[in-house]
Tab-separated table of C-alpha atoms and ligand atoms in Angstrom:
chain	number	residue	atom	x	y	z
A	16	MET	CA	-155.883	6.087	-109.235
A	17	ARG	CA	-153.883	7.742	-106.288
A	18	ALA	CA	-152.134	6.538	-103.294
A	19	SER	CA	-151.513	8.537	-100.240
A	20	VAL	CA	-149.746	7.959	-96.850
A	21	LYS	CA	-150.345	10.149	-93.779
A	22	ALA	CA	-148.224	10.183	-90.540
A	23	SER	CA	-147.586	12.386	-87.490
A	24	LYS	CA	-144.517	12.986	-85.478
A	25	HIS	CA	-146.498	12.193	-82.527
A	26	ASN	CA	-147.858	8.994	-83.518
A	27	VAL	CA	-144.882	6.589	-83.258
A	28	LEU	CA	-145.174	2.793	-83.806
A	29	ASP	CA	-141.723	2.216	-82.178
A	30	ALA	CA	-137.933	2.803	-82.486
A	31	ILE	CA	-136.196	0.750	-84.944
A	32	ASP	CA	-133.910	-1.747	-83.509
A	33	LYS	CA	-130.981	-1.647	-85.805
A	34	ARG	CA	-130.820	-5.299	-85.752
A	35	ILE	CA	-133.630	-5.320	-88.092
A	36	TYR	CA	-131.020	-4.953	-90.815
A	37	GLY	CA	-129.202	-7.996	-90.020
A	38	SER	CA	-127.969	-10.622	-92.436
A	39	PHE	CA	-126.581	-14.222	-92.147
A	40	ILE	CA	-123.277	-16.147	-93.013
A	41	GLU	CA	-123.559	-19.921	-92.792
A	42	HIS	CA	-120.851	-22.453	-93.495
A	43	LEU	CA	-122.717	-23.369	-96.624
A	44	GLY	CA	-121.644	-23.476	-100.146
A	45	ARG	CA	-119.393	-20.662	-101.035
A	46	ALA	CA	-120.594	-18.224	-98.450
A	47	VAL	CA	-117.282	-18.479	-96.188
A	48	TYR	CA	-114.907	-20.242	-98.360
A	49	GLU	CA	-114.623	-18.410	-101.570
A	50	GLY	CA	-117.007	-15.806	-100.395
A	51	ILE	CA	-115.764	-13.675	-97.390
A	52	TYR	CA	-112.502	-15.879	-97.122
A	53	GLU	CA	-110.239	-16.440	-100.142
A	54	PRO	CA	-106.496	-16.516	-99.168
A	55	GLY	CA	-104.508	-15.526	-102.301
A	56	HIS	CA	-107.305	-13.492	-103.668
A	57	PRO	CA	-105.785	-10.059	-104.837
A	58	THR	CA	-107.706	-8.090	-102.221
A	59	ALA	CA	-107.339	-10.689	-99.236
A	60	ASN	CA	-105.703	-9.389	-96.136
A	61	GLU	CA	-103.148	-11.367	-94.072
A	62	GLU	CA	-105.935	-13.527	-92.673
A	63	GLY	CA	-107.382	-14.375	-96.036
A	64	PHE	CA	-110.481	-12.100	-95.931
A	65	ARG	CA	-111.304	-10.357	-99.104
A	66	GLN	CA	-111.330	-6.630	-98.864
A	67	ASP	CA	-113.560	-6.137	-101.851
A	68	VAL	CA	-116.194	-8.154	-100.135
A	69	ILE	CA	-115.832	-6.244	-96.930
A	70	GLU	CA	-116.313	-2.897	-98.977
A	71	ALA	CA	-119.653	-4.307	-100.497
A	72	ILE	CA	-120.759	-5.339	-96.989
A	73	ASN	CA	-119.944	-2.106	-95.559
A	74	GLU	CA	-122.095	-0.328	-98.152
A	75	LEU	CA	-124.865	-2.389	-96.920
A	76	ASN	CA	-124.234	-1.275	-93.344
A	77	VAL	CA	-125.181	-4.414	-91.703
A	78	PRO	CA	-125.233	-4.320	-87.936
A	79	LEU	CA	-125.736	-8.118	-87.007
A	80	VAL	CA	-124.620	-11.270	-88.821
A	81	ARG	CA	-126.135	-14.675	-87.711
A	82	TYR	CA	-123.501	-17.428	-87.708
A	83	PRO	CA	-122.460	-20.228	-88.420
A	84	GLY	CA	-125.854	-21.697	-89.372
A	85	GLY	CA	-128.679	-22.462	-90.418
A	86	ASN	CA	-128.887	-26.163	-90.835
A	87	PHE	CA	-125.013	-26.402	-90.472
A	88	VAL	CA	-125.043	-25.583	-86.805
A	89	SER	CA	-127.036	-28.523	-85.851
A	90	GLY	CA	-124.110	-30.812	-86.558
A	91	TYR	CA	-121.333	-28.438	-85.653
A	92	ASN	CA	-118.667	-28.812	-82.831
A	93	TRP	CA	-117.644	-25.161	-82.304
A	94	GLU	CA	-114.463	-26.432	-80.642
A	95	ASP	CA	-113.365	-27.745	-84.183
A	96	GLY	CA	-112.853	-24.139	-85.277
A	97	ILE	CA	-110.512	-23.075	-82.582
A	98	GLY	CA	-106.716	-23.611	-81.978
A	99	PRO	CA	-104.017	-24.057	-84.702
A	100	LYS	CA	-105.493	-24.367	-88.049
A	101	GLU	CA	-103.359	-27.237	-88.978
A	102	ASP	CA	-104.783	-29.336	-86.098
A	103	ARG	CA	-108.443	-28.679	-87.034
A	104	PRO	CA	-110.389	-31.651	-88.270
A	105	LYS	CA	-112.175	-32.087	-91.653
A	106	ARG	CA	-115.641	-33.073	-91.022
A	107	LEU	CA	-118.543	-34.250	-93.041
A	108	ASP	CA	-121.309	-31.617	-92.973
A	109	LEU	CA	-124.429	-33.600	-93.077
A	110	ALA	CA	-126.765	-30.593	-93.461
A	111	TRP	CA	-125.365	-29.616	-96.913
A	112	LYS	CA	-123.480	-32.904	-97.890
A	113	SER	CA	-120.172	-31.026	-98.116
A	114	VAL	CA	-116.899	-31.277	-96.365
A	115	GLU	CA	-116.085	-28.491	-93.820
A	116	THR	CA	-112.316	-27.860	-93.442
A	117	ASN	CA	-112.917	-25.697	-90.241
A	118	GLU	CA	-110.139	-23.267	-91.662
A	119	VAL	CA	-112.444	-20.495	-90.604
A	120	GLY	CA	-113.648	-20.843	-87.032
A	121	LEU	CA	-114.777	-18.674	-84.104
A	122	HIS	CA	-111.614	-16.372	-83.914
A	123	GLU	CA	-111.315	-15.842	-87.652
A	124	PHE	CA	-115.044	-15.037	-87.940
A	125	MET	CA	-114.861	-12.661	-85.029
A	126	ASP	CA	-111.942	-10.898	-86.564
A	127	TRP	CA	-113.988	-10.686	-89.773
A	128	THR	CA	-116.964	-9.164	-88.024
A	129	GLU	CA	-114.436	-6.256	-86.985
A	130	LEU	CA	-113.730	-5.597	-90.708
A	131	ALA	CA	-117.296	-5.823	-91.575
A	132	LYS	CA	-118.203	-3.434	-88.714
A	133	THR	CA	-120.851	-5.842	-87.474
A	134	GLU	CA	-121.791	-7.911	-84.475
A	135	VAL	CA	-122.442	-11.728	-84.417
A	136	ASN	CA	-125.638	-13.405	-83.734
A	137	MET	CA	-124.160	-16.703	-82.613
A	138	ALA	CA	-126.219	-19.843	-83.027
A	139	VAL	CA	-125.557	-22.890	-80.748
A	140	ASN	CA	-126.116	-26.560	-81.834
A	141	LEU	CA	-129.150	-27.988	-80.248
A	142	GLY	CA	-129.342	-30.814	-82.816
A	143	THR	CA	-126.654	-33.171	-81.928
A	144	ARG	CA	-125.375	-31.280	-78.904
A	145	GLY	CA	-127.016	-29.654	-75.802
A	146	VAL	CA	-126.488	-27.694	-72.469
A	147	ASP	CA	-122.763	-28.503	-72.035
A	148	ALA	CA	-121.428	-27.353	-75.466
A	149	ALA	CA	-123.676	-24.165	-75.335
A	150	LYS	CA	-122.612	-22.943	-71.823
A	151	ASN	CA	-118.982	-23.630	-72.729
A	152	ILE	CA	-119.009	-21.440	-75.871
A	153	VAL	CA	-120.623	-18.638	-73.899
A	154	GLU	CA	-117.769	-18.953	-71.202
A	155	TYR	CA	-115.144	-19.101	-74.050
A	156	CYS	CA	-116.593	-15.978	-75.742
A	157	ASN	CA	-117.933	-13.845	-72.870
A	158	HIS	CA	-116.074	-14.692	-69.656
A	159	PRO	CA	-113.240	-12.329	-68.797
A	160	GLY	CA	-110.703	-14.973	-67.696
A	161	GLY	CA	-109.468	-17.467	-65.013
A	162	THR	CA	-111.439	-20.334	-66.055
A	163	TYR	CA	-110.751	-23.330	-68.517
A	164	TRP	CA	-112.631	-21.975	-71.465
A	165	SER	CA	-111.934	-18.390	-71.020
A	166	ASP	CA	-108.085	-19.020	-70.495
A	167	LEU	CA	-108.232	-21.191	-73.707
A	168	ARG	CA	-109.671	-18.233	-75.640
A	169	LYS	CA	-106.637	-16.074	-74.244
A	170	GLU	CA	-104.177	-18.851	-75.155
A	171	ASN	CA	-105.711	-18.837	-78.655
A	172	GLY	CA	-104.904	-15.094	-79.164
A	173	ARG	CA	-107.864	-13.162	-77.777
A	174	ASP	CA	-107.381	-11.577	-74.463
A	175	GLU	CA	-110.571	-9.429	-74.053
A	176	PRO	CA	-113.918	-11.247	-74.114
A	177	TYR	CA	-115.911	-11.013	-77.285
A	178	SER	CA	-118.992	-10.164	-75.349
A	179	ILE	CA	-121.361	-11.616	-77.856
A	180	LYS	CA	-124.888	-10.338	-77.011
A	181	THR	CA	-127.353	-12.211	-79.276
A	182	TRP	CA	-127.536	-15.979	-79.304
A	183	CYS	CA	-129.805	-18.504	-81.138
A	184	LEU	CA	-130.990	-21.640	-79.372
A	185	GLY	CA	-130.422	-24.000	-82.269
A	186	ASN	CA	-131.979	-23.732	-85.702
A	187	GLU	CA	-135.252	-24.990	-87.346
A	188	MET	CA	-135.639	-27.639	-84.731
A	189	ASP	CA	-139.117	-28.576	-86.009
A	190	GLY	CA	-137.889	-29.368	-89.475
A	191	PRO	CA	-137.422	-33.103	-90.503
A	192	TRP	CA	-134.420	-32.089	-92.556
A	193	GLN	CA	-132.711	-30.706	-89.418
A	194	ILE	CA	-129.934	-32.933	-87.841
A	195	GLY	CA	-131.301	-33.934	-84.358
A	196	ALA	CA	-134.752	-32.529	-85.158
A	197	LYS	CA	-137.137	-32.585	-82.131
A	198	THR	CA	-140.690	-32.472	-81.087
A	199	ALA	CA	-141.867	-29.161	-79.560
A	200	ASP	CA	-141.837	-30.597	-76.019
A	201	GLU	CA	-138.315	-32.071	-76.543
A	202	TYR	CA	-136.981	-28.905	-77.954
A	203	GLY	CA	-138.814	-26.734	-75.432
A	204	ARG	CA	-137.152	-28.683	-72.519
A	205	LEU	CA	-133.720	-28.578	-74.044
A	206	ALA	CA	-133.866	-24.932	-75.077
A	207	THR	CA	-135.095	-24.006	-71.454
A	208	GLU	CA	-132.247	-25.876	-69.763
A	209	THR	CA	-129.635	-24.627	-72.314
A	210	ALA	CA	-130.884	-20.974	-71.976
A	211	LYS	CA	-130.893	-21.204	-68.083
A	212	ALA	CA	-127.149	-22.475	-68.171
A	213	MET	CA	-126.014	-19.755	-70.844
A	214	LYS	CA	-127.605	-16.998	-68.866
A	215	TRP	CA	-126.016	-18.202	-65.710
A	216	VAL	CA	-122.655	-17.928	-67.312
A	217	ASP	CA	-123.496	-14.367	-68.795
A	218	ASP	CA	-126.785	-12.738	-67.726
A	219	SER	CA	-126.264	-9.927	-70.156
A	220	ILE	CA	-126.926	-12.089	-73.215
A	221	GLU	CA	-130.208	-12.254	-75.296
A	222	LEU	CA	-131.611	-15.497	-76.456
A	223	VAL	CA	-133.645	-16.356	-79.499
A	224	LEU	CA	-135.850	-19.384	-79.261
A	225	CYS	CA	-136.681	-21.487	-82.403
A	226	GLY	CA	-140.217	-20.806	-83.758
A	227	SER	CA	-141.405	-22.936	-86.720
A	228	SER	CA	-139.243	-22.964	-89.750
A	229	GLY	CA	-142.091	-21.762	-91.761
A	230	SER	CA	-145.745	-20.763	-91.313
A	231	LYS	CA	-146.770	-23.734	-93.514
A	232	MET	CA	-145.259	-26.349	-91.303
A	233	PRO	CA	-147.814	-28.754	-90.093
A	234	THR	CA	-146.951	-28.094	-86.518
A	235	PHE	CA	-147.153	-24.268	-86.985
A	236	GLY	CA	-148.830	-22.648	-84.049
A	237	GLU	CA	-148.816	-25.637	-81.909
A	238	TRP	CA	-145.030	-25.532	-81.948
A	239	GLU	CA	-144.860	-21.901	-80.940
A	240	PHE	CA	-147.191	-22.286	-78.070
A	241	THR	CA	-145.591	-25.438	-76.737
A	242	VAL	CA	-141.865	-24.109	-76.954
A	243	LEU	CA	-142.878	-20.770	-75.282
A	244	GLU	CA	-144.819	-22.453	-72.522
A	245	HIS	CA	-141.502	-24.250	-71.703
A	246	ALA	CA	-138.878	-21.483	-72.215
A	247	TYR	CA	-140.943	-18.144	-71.815
A	248	ASP	CA	-139.218	-17.015	-68.641
A	249	TYR	CA	-135.703	-17.698	-70.133
A	250	VAL	CA	-135.763	-16.331	-73.689
A	251	ASP	CA	-136.139	-12.828	-75.262
A	252	PHE	CA	-137.235	-13.574	-78.888
A	253	LEU	CA	-139.042	-16.086	-80.927
A	254	SER	CA	-137.784	-16.689	-84.426
A	255	LEU	CA	-139.531	-16.811	-87.823
A	256	HIS	CA	-138.331	-18.052	-91.096
A	257	LEU	CA	-139.736	-17.383	-94.633
A	258	TYR	CA	-138.548	-17.861	-98.231
A	259	TRP	CA	-140.483	-16.852	-101.279
A	260	GLU	CA	-140.724	-18.469	-104.566
A	261	ASN	CA	-142.112	-17.744	-107.971
A	262	PHE	CA	-142.153	-21.107	-109.714
A	263	GLU	CA	-145.530	-20.230	-111.104
A	264	ASN	CA	-144.062	-17.061	-112.797
A	265	ASP	CA	-147.082	-15.034	-111.575
A	266	LEU	CA	-145.757	-11.623	-110.844
A	267	SER	CA	-148.797	-10.058	-109.413
A	268	ASN	CA	-149.258	-12.897	-106.937
A	269	TYR	CA	-145.410	-13.018	-106.307
A	270	LEU	CA	-145.260	-9.433	-105.265
A	271	ALA	CA	-148.301	-9.877	-102.870
A	272	LYS	CA	-146.307	-12.583	-100.988
A	273	SER	CA	-145.000	-10.013	-98.493
A	274	ARG	CA	-148.553	-10.078	-97.225
A	275	GLU	CA	-147.943	-13.489	-96.025
A	276	MET	CA	-144.952	-12.107	-93.955
A	277	ASP	CA	-147.128	-9.545	-92.358
A	278	HIS	CA	-149.694	-12.165	-91.408
A	279	PHE	CA	-147.140	-14.550	-90.152
A	280	ILE	CA	-145.658	-11.826	-87.932
A	281	LYS	CA	-149.135	-11.038	-86.527
A	282	ASP	CA	-149.934	-14.658	-85.881
A	283	VAL	CA	-146.747	-15.244	-83.937
A	284	VAL	CA	-147.361	-12.065	-82.041
A	285	SER	CA	-150.730	-13.430	-81.047
A	286	ILE	CA	-149.298	-16.613	-79.830
A	287	CYS	CA	-146.533	-14.985	-77.743
A	288	ASP	CA	-149.151	-12.900	-76.110
A	289	ALA	CA	-151.440	-15.494	-75.622
A	290	VAL	CA	-148.755	-17.537	-73.647
A	291	LYS	CA	-147.864	-14.267	-71.736
A	292	ALA	CA	-151.574	-14.117	-70.793
A	293	LYS	CA	-151.836	-17.725	-69.792
A	294	LYS	CA	-148.654	-17.378	-67.759
A	295	GLY	CA	-149.712	-14.102	-66.109
A	296	SER	CA	-146.227	-12.864	-67.188
A	297	GLY	CA	-145.263	-9.127	-67.221
A	298	LYS	CA	-142.612	-10.070	-69.844
A	299	LYS	CA	-143.146	-9.419	-73.670
A	300	ILE	CA	-141.403	-11.767	-76.186
A	301	ASN	CA	-140.328	-9.914	-79.274
A	302	LEU	CA	-139.630	-11.591	-82.669
A	303	SER	CA	-136.522	-12.272	-84.567
A	304	PHE	CA	-137.086	-12.863	-88.389
A	305	ASP	CA	-133.818	-14.384	-88.520
A	306	GLU	CA	-134.189	-15.987	-92.104
A	307	TRP	CA	-135.893	-14.247	-94.837
A	308	ASN	CA	-135.473	-13.882	-98.549
A	309	VAL	CA	-136.341	-15.153	-102.015
A	310	TRP	CA	-134.973	-18.637	-102.497
A	311	TYR	CA	-136.037	-20.771	-105.472
A	312	HIS	CA	-133.874	-20.098	-108.637
A	313	SER	CA	-131.014	-22.597	-107.582
A	314	LYS	CA	-133.216	-25.359	-106.263
A	315	ASP	CA	-133.166	-27.573	-109.324
A	316	ALA	CA	-129.509	-27.183	-109.902
A	317	ASP	CA	-128.726	-27.934	-106.315
A	318	ALA	CA	-130.854	-31.132	-106.264
A	319	LYS	CA	-128.557	-32.668	-108.943
A	320	ARG	CA	-125.244	-32.017	-107.074
A	321	GLU	CA	-123.057	-34.893	-106.134
A	322	PRO	CA	-122.130	-34.814	-102.221
A	323	TRP	CA	-118.875	-34.136	-100.390
A	324	ASP	CA	-117.117	-31.313	-102.062
A	325	ILE	CA	-115.615	-28.542	-100.238
A	326	ALA	CA	-117.398	-25.155	-100.674
A	327	PRO	CA	-119.468	-26.279	-103.574
A	328	PRO	CA	-121.601	-23.553	-105.347
A	329	LEU	CA	-124.946	-24.151	-103.542
A	330	LEU	CA	-127.975	-22.007	-103.180
A	331	GLU	CA	-126.566	-19.572	-105.658
A	332	ASP	CA	-129.846	-17.940	-106.681
A	333	ILE	CA	-129.353	-15.324	-109.482
A	334	TYR	CA	-131.893	-12.623	-108.612
A	335	ASN	CA	-133.853	-10.453	-110.904
A	336	PHE	CA	-135.616	-7.212	-110.630
A	337	GLU	CA	-138.966	-8.650	-109.427
A	338	ASP	CA	-136.985	-10.215	-106.600
A	339	ALA	CA	-135.534	-6.900	-105.561
A	340	LEU	CA	-139.080	-5.533	-105.501
A	341	LEU	CA	-140.312	-8.319	-103.101
A	342	VAL	CA	-137.243	-7.849	-100.868
A	343	GLY	CA	-138.115	-4.119	-100.680
A	344	LEU	CA	-141.696	-5.172	-99.854
A	345	GLY	CA	-140.209	-7.461	-97.129
A	346	ILE	CA	-138.274	-4.618	-95.538
A	347	ILE	CA	-141.303	-2.363	-95.497
A	348	THR	CA	-143.260	-5.190	-93.905
A	349	LEU	CA	-140.603	-5.751	-91.146
A	350	LEU	CA	-140.424	-1.830	-90.537
A	351	ASN	CA	-144.208	-1.594	-90.163
A	352	ASN	CA	-143.934	-4.429	-87.568
A	353	ALA	CA	-141.023	-2.755	-85.746
A	354	ASP	CA	-142.918	-2.704	-82.567
A	355	ARG	CA	-142.422	-6.565	-82.234
A	356	VAL	CA	-139.620	-7.439	-84.989
A	357	LYS	CA	-136.434	-6.371	-83.347
A	358	ILE	CA	-134.102	-8.663	-85.206
A	359	ALA	CA	-134.260	-9.686	-88.774
A	360	CYS	CA	-131.568	-11.358	-90.980
A	361	LEU	CA	-131.722	-11.377	-94.686
A	362	ALA	CA	-130.634	-14.926	-95.455
A	363	GLN	CA	-127.934	-14.768	-96.522
A	364	LEU	CA	-125.101	-12.138	-97.328
A	365	VAL	CA	-122.561	-13.490	-99.674
A	366	ASN	CA	-122.896	-16.102	-102.514
A	367	VAL	CA	-125.513	-18.128	-100.802
A	368	ILE	CA	-129.132	-16.626	-101.605
A	369	ALA	CA	-127.171	-13.440	-101.424
A	370	PRO	CA	-127.083	-9.723	-102.385
A	371	ILE	CA	-123.250	-10.035	-102.852
A	372	MET	CA	-121.486	-12.527	-105.147
A	373	THR	CA	-117.992	-13.288	-105.755
A	374	VAL	CA	-115.845	-14.774	-108.586
A	375	LYS	CA	-112.980	-16.964	-107.390
A	376	ASP	CA	-109.874	-14.983	-108.089
A	377	GLY	CA	-112.089	-12.292	-109.529
A	378	GLU	CA	-114.539	-9.606	-108.917
A	379	VAL	CA	-117.287	-8.996	-106.432
A	380	TRP	CA	-120.812	-8.106	-107.889
A	381	LYS	CA	-124.036	-6.850	-106.612
A	382	GLN	CA	-127.414	-8.509	-107.219
A	383	PRO	CA	-130.631	-6.515	-107.762
A	384	THR	CA	-131.736	-7.257	-104.001
A	385	PHE	CA	-128.552	-5.128	-102.953
A	386	TYR	CA	-130.160	-2.025	-103.701
A	387	PRO	CA	-133.336	-1.740	-101.614
A	388	PHE	CA	-131.604	-3.396	-98.684
A	389	MET	CA	-128.706	-0.891	-98.888
A	390	GLN	CA	-130.981	2.184	-98.965
A	391	ALA	CA	-133.160	0.825	-96.094
A	392	SER	CA	-130.142	-0.182	-93.939
A	393	ASN	CA	-128.489	3.143	-94.461
A	394	PHE	CA	-131.475	5.488	-94.321
A	395	GLY	CA	-134.085	3.646	-92.505
A	396	ARG	CA	-132.979	4.285	-88.911
A	397	GLY	CA	-134.864	6.090	-86.188
A	398	LYS	CA	-138.474	5.379	-85.484
A	399	VAL	CA	-141.269	4.057	-87.499
A	400	LEU	CA	-144.408	6.317	-87.596
A	401	THR	CA	-147.859	4.765	-87.554
A	402	VAL	CA	-149.254	5.514	-91.054
A	403	GLN	CA	-152.638	5.722	-92.405
A	404	SER	CA	-152.227	4.678	-96.052
A	405	GLU	CA	-154.656	4.457	-98.890
A	406	SER	CA	-154.048	2.694	-102.212
A	407	PRO	CA	-156.133	1.022	-104.929
A	408	THR	CA	-156.041	-2.679	-104.500
A	409	TYR	CA	-156.148	-5.847	-106.565
A	410	ASP	CA	-156.823	-9.537	-106.130
A	411	SER	CA	-154.147	-11.989	-107.017
A	412	LYS	CA	-154.250	-15.927	-107.173
A	413	GLU	CA	-153.692	-16.269	-103.379
A	414	PHE	CA	-154.254	-12.750	-101.958
A	415	LYS	CA	-157.337	-10.428	-101.749
A	416	ASP	CA	-157.138	-6.528	-101.511
A	417	VAL	CA	-153.626	-6.212	-102.056
A	418	PRO	CA	-152.741	-2.395	-102.124
A	419	PHE	CA	-150.769	-1.663	-105.220
A	420	VAL	CA	-148.603	0.753	-103.123
A	421	GLU	CA	-147.048	-0.312	-99.881
A	422	SER	CA	-145.083	2.170	-97.786
A	423	THR	CA	-143.399	2.945	-94.532
A	424	VAL	CA	-142.460	6.337	-92.835
A	425	ILE	CA	-139.489	6.879	-90.667
A	426	TRP	CA	-138.632	9.749	-88.309
A	427	ASN	CA	-134.860	10.034	-87.745
A	428	GLU	CA	-134.603	12.474	-85.018
A	429	ASP	CA	-130.931	12.353	-84.890
A	430	GLU	CA	-130.425	13.436	-88.461
A	431	GLN	CA	-133.724	15.566	-88.420
A	432	GLU	CA	-134.924	13.329	-91.323
A	433	ILE	CA	-138.132	11.838	-92.626
A	434	VAL	CA	-137.652	8.801	-94.838
A	435	ILE	CA	-140.363	7.240	-96.858
A	436	PHE	CA	-139.950	3.915	-98.564
A	437	ALA	CA	-142.605	2.746	-101.089
A	438	VAL	CA	-143.058	-0.092	-103.512
A	439	ASN	CA	-145.517	0.273	-106.572
A	440	ARG	CA	-146.797	-3.381	-107.158
A	441	SER	CA	-148.694	-2.347	-110.390
A	442	GLU	CA	-147.172	-3.750	-113.557
A	443	LYS	CA	-148.624	-1.089	-115.671
A	444	ASP	CA	-149.668	2.187	-113.780
A	445	ALA	CA	-147.554	4.905	-112.322
A	446	MET	CA	-149.149	6.079	-109.208
A	447	PRO	CA	-149.361	9.541	-107.922
A	448	LEU	CA	-148.282	9.490	-104.296
A	449	ASP	CA	-149.446	12.031	-101.683
A	450	ILE	CA	-147.417	12.084	-98.447
A	451	LYS	CA	-149.081	14.040	-95.688
A	452	LEU	CA	-146.959	14.714	-92.586
A	453	ASP	CA	-148.480	16.333	-89.463
A	454	ASP	CA	-146.505	18.246	-86.933
A	455	PHE	CA	-143.365	18.767	-89.110
A	456	GLU	CA	-142.593	22.359	-90.159
A	457	GLY	CA	-140.704	23.716	-93.068
A	458	LEU	CA	-140.102	20.515	-94.811
A	459	SER	CA	-137.731	20.374	-97.801
A	460	LEU	CA	-136.799	17.617	-100.142
A	461	ILE	CA	-133.234	16.086	-99.555
A	462	GLU	CA	-133.682	13.446	-102.437
A	463	ALA	CA	-136.285	11.180	-104.142
A	464	THR	CA	-134.911	8.055	-105.749
A	465	GLU	CA	-136.243	5.124	-107.492
A	466	LEU	CA	-135.122	1.479	-108.704
A	467	ALA	CA	-137.540	1.370	-111.814
A	468	ASP	CA	-137.893	0.872	-115.576
A	469	TYR	CA	-136.424	-2.589	-115.617
A	470	ASP	CA	-137.745	-5.792	-117.083
A	471	PRO	CA	-138.879	-8.026	-113.991
A	472	LYS	CA	-136.617	-10.718	-115.323
A	473	LEU	CA	-133.339	-8.615	-115.587
A	474	THR	CA	-130.527	-9.724	-113.555
A	475	THR	CA	-127.044	-8.199	-113.051
A	476	GLU	CA	-125.252	-11.454	-113.709
A	477	GLU	CA	-123.880	-10.514	-117.131
A	478	ASN	CA	-123.752	-6.780	-116.795
A	479	HIS	CA	-123.086	-5.966	-113.173
A	480	ASP	CA	-124.149	-2.215	-113.861
A	481	ALA	CA	-127.431	-3.147	-115.402
A	482	MET	CA	-129.285	-1.712	-112.419
A	483	ALA	CA	-128.902	1.445	-110.449
A	484	ILE	CA	-130.666	3.806	-108.198
A	485	LYS	CA	-131.797	6.979	-110.046
A	486	ASN	CA	-133.344	10.221	-109.029
A	487	ASN	CA	-137.008	10.727	-109.183
A	488	ASP	CA	-137.575	14.364	-110.091
A	489	SER	CA	-141.432	14.218	-109.820
A	490	PHE	CA	-141.509	14.940	-106.068
A	491	LYS	CA	-142.443	18.458	-104.894
A	492	VAL	CA	-143.012	19.786	-101.214
A	493	GLU	CA	-145.629	22.314	-100.357
A	494	GLU	CA	-146.010	23.062	-96.591
A	495	ALA	CA	-146.463	19.724	-94.933
A	496	ALA	CA	-147.592	17.986	-98.146
A	497	VAL	CA	-145.218	16.062	-100.363
A	498	SER	CA	-146.335	14.562	-103.553
A	499	GLY	CA	-144.870	12.925	-106.616
A	500	GLU	CA	-145.374	9.925	-108.824
A	501	ILE	CA	-143.938	6.441	-108.501
A	502	LYS	CA	-143.513	4.410	-111.550
A	503	PRO	CA	-145.053	0.945	-112.132
A	504	LEU	CA	-142.925	-1.928	-110.588
A	505	SER	CA	-140.717	0.437	-108.603
A	506	TRP	CA	-138.826	0.658	-105.195
A	507	ASN	CA	-138.780	4.240	-104.047
A	508	MET	CA	-137.113	6.252	-101.305
A	509	VAL	CA	-138.024	9.914	-100.409
A	510	ARG	CA	-135.969	11.811	-97.881
A	511	LEU	CA	-136.987	15.066	-96.321
A	512	SER	CA	-135.678	17.336	-93.711
B	616	AHR	O1	-130.491	-20.146	-95.424
B	616	AHR	C1	-130.535	-21.491	-95.954
B	616	AHR	C2	-131.249	-22.544	-94.969
B	616	AHR	O2	-132.544	-22.240	-94.842
B	616	AHR	C3	-130.599	-22.515	-93.591
B	616	AHR	O3	-129.469	-23.317	-93.287
B	616	AHR	C4	-131.885	-23.253	-92.898
B	616	AHR	O4	-131.999	-22.710	-91.500
B	616	AHR	C5	-133.076	-22.838	-93.636
B	616	AHR	O5	-133.773	-23.905	-94.101
């Protein structure tokens, strides 16, 4: 059994929008409080932001962070989070049955984004609120001055506009669990009018329209078509959300679930283009996969929690090695659809279904999913090449013809570097991998690395150093041909110059 991947410098799928390596911080559980923000922690700065968490985030090199929700945003008054902290109201958060203190609000979060070297992808509340609150927050954040909201921003300590570029028009508005959930027609109309007003305040912003909250929603497809028919001319992206589970403990089927992501993307692209054709529009709608991850380990524990705590430990999935492999497969899938997926947010970033965990008054530690994301975000920049790949395949419970080896090839012209990411799904067979690169001359190997040799159920909860990226010494370069062997159940990166 061998796998191969062939690519040419002149056959480019598309440039990677760096926002594909986005993530997400919601006012949920311990993501904000006890996560990024913990005044009194030994590493906290004057504002209360933990520097050790910032350092871990900087390692991930996350260019965009969606905020403040998620389900939370559908009941949120953004004005609760501005002005003196002592005047801010405590509110019931109906989404997560918690109490929100509003200690961290818009200014604090924007300060934090500077430390985290990232930009915000700001969501507005289209659950309990609408056009007025949404146009006002754009004016508050992006208008230079001389108006009520922009001058209030100045009074609150920020002279320059924040110039936030990427905005979400609500969150999962099709979901019955959403505060103020809507039918597709209700949401489509509201999103259209909100988008118009937001862009009238600042026409440089980009807007994400809510697609279905999952491809298994009963209204999937019809929802996309309807909301796009309403809002097509006023929005730039349509959103997709997907969370993977392995309740059945079926590894071969679990690792095949990234195929679902690929099908989902292609289905949504078809709908976007069908609406484009129907409207005779010259405009292309791209995709924002603004929530994706594994989420299931914590569901039973969360169902038993009593309501109305401040920052309760919710959605604290403890990830294992097999989850890291599936996250790696998710990244490869997003990259191989980089012609249409321009934004993607790993949900989420700290403590809540997150690659980074914190202990109150204590340490920060990295989950297994940290590693593939870190390598991809740091080295997967440039252009994705269209690849011809061959791999032996298998059938799992839900999926047919699943390739054991899944890969992507990136050409980073600025760094004069070719980067290959590959996952071997096989549980027992190492796979020889031949990489054939046309139109590149004098190739040499920078490094070949792997995350491999671990029990699929291994976590880093007890021993935070239980997992690490190691060198793979099997890779050799001869002319334009590169070959090596990738281990069973492995995430791999090969860098060439
Ligand atoms: O990321 C956790 C939650 O998952 C988000 O709040 C919601 O949008 C989705 O259902």
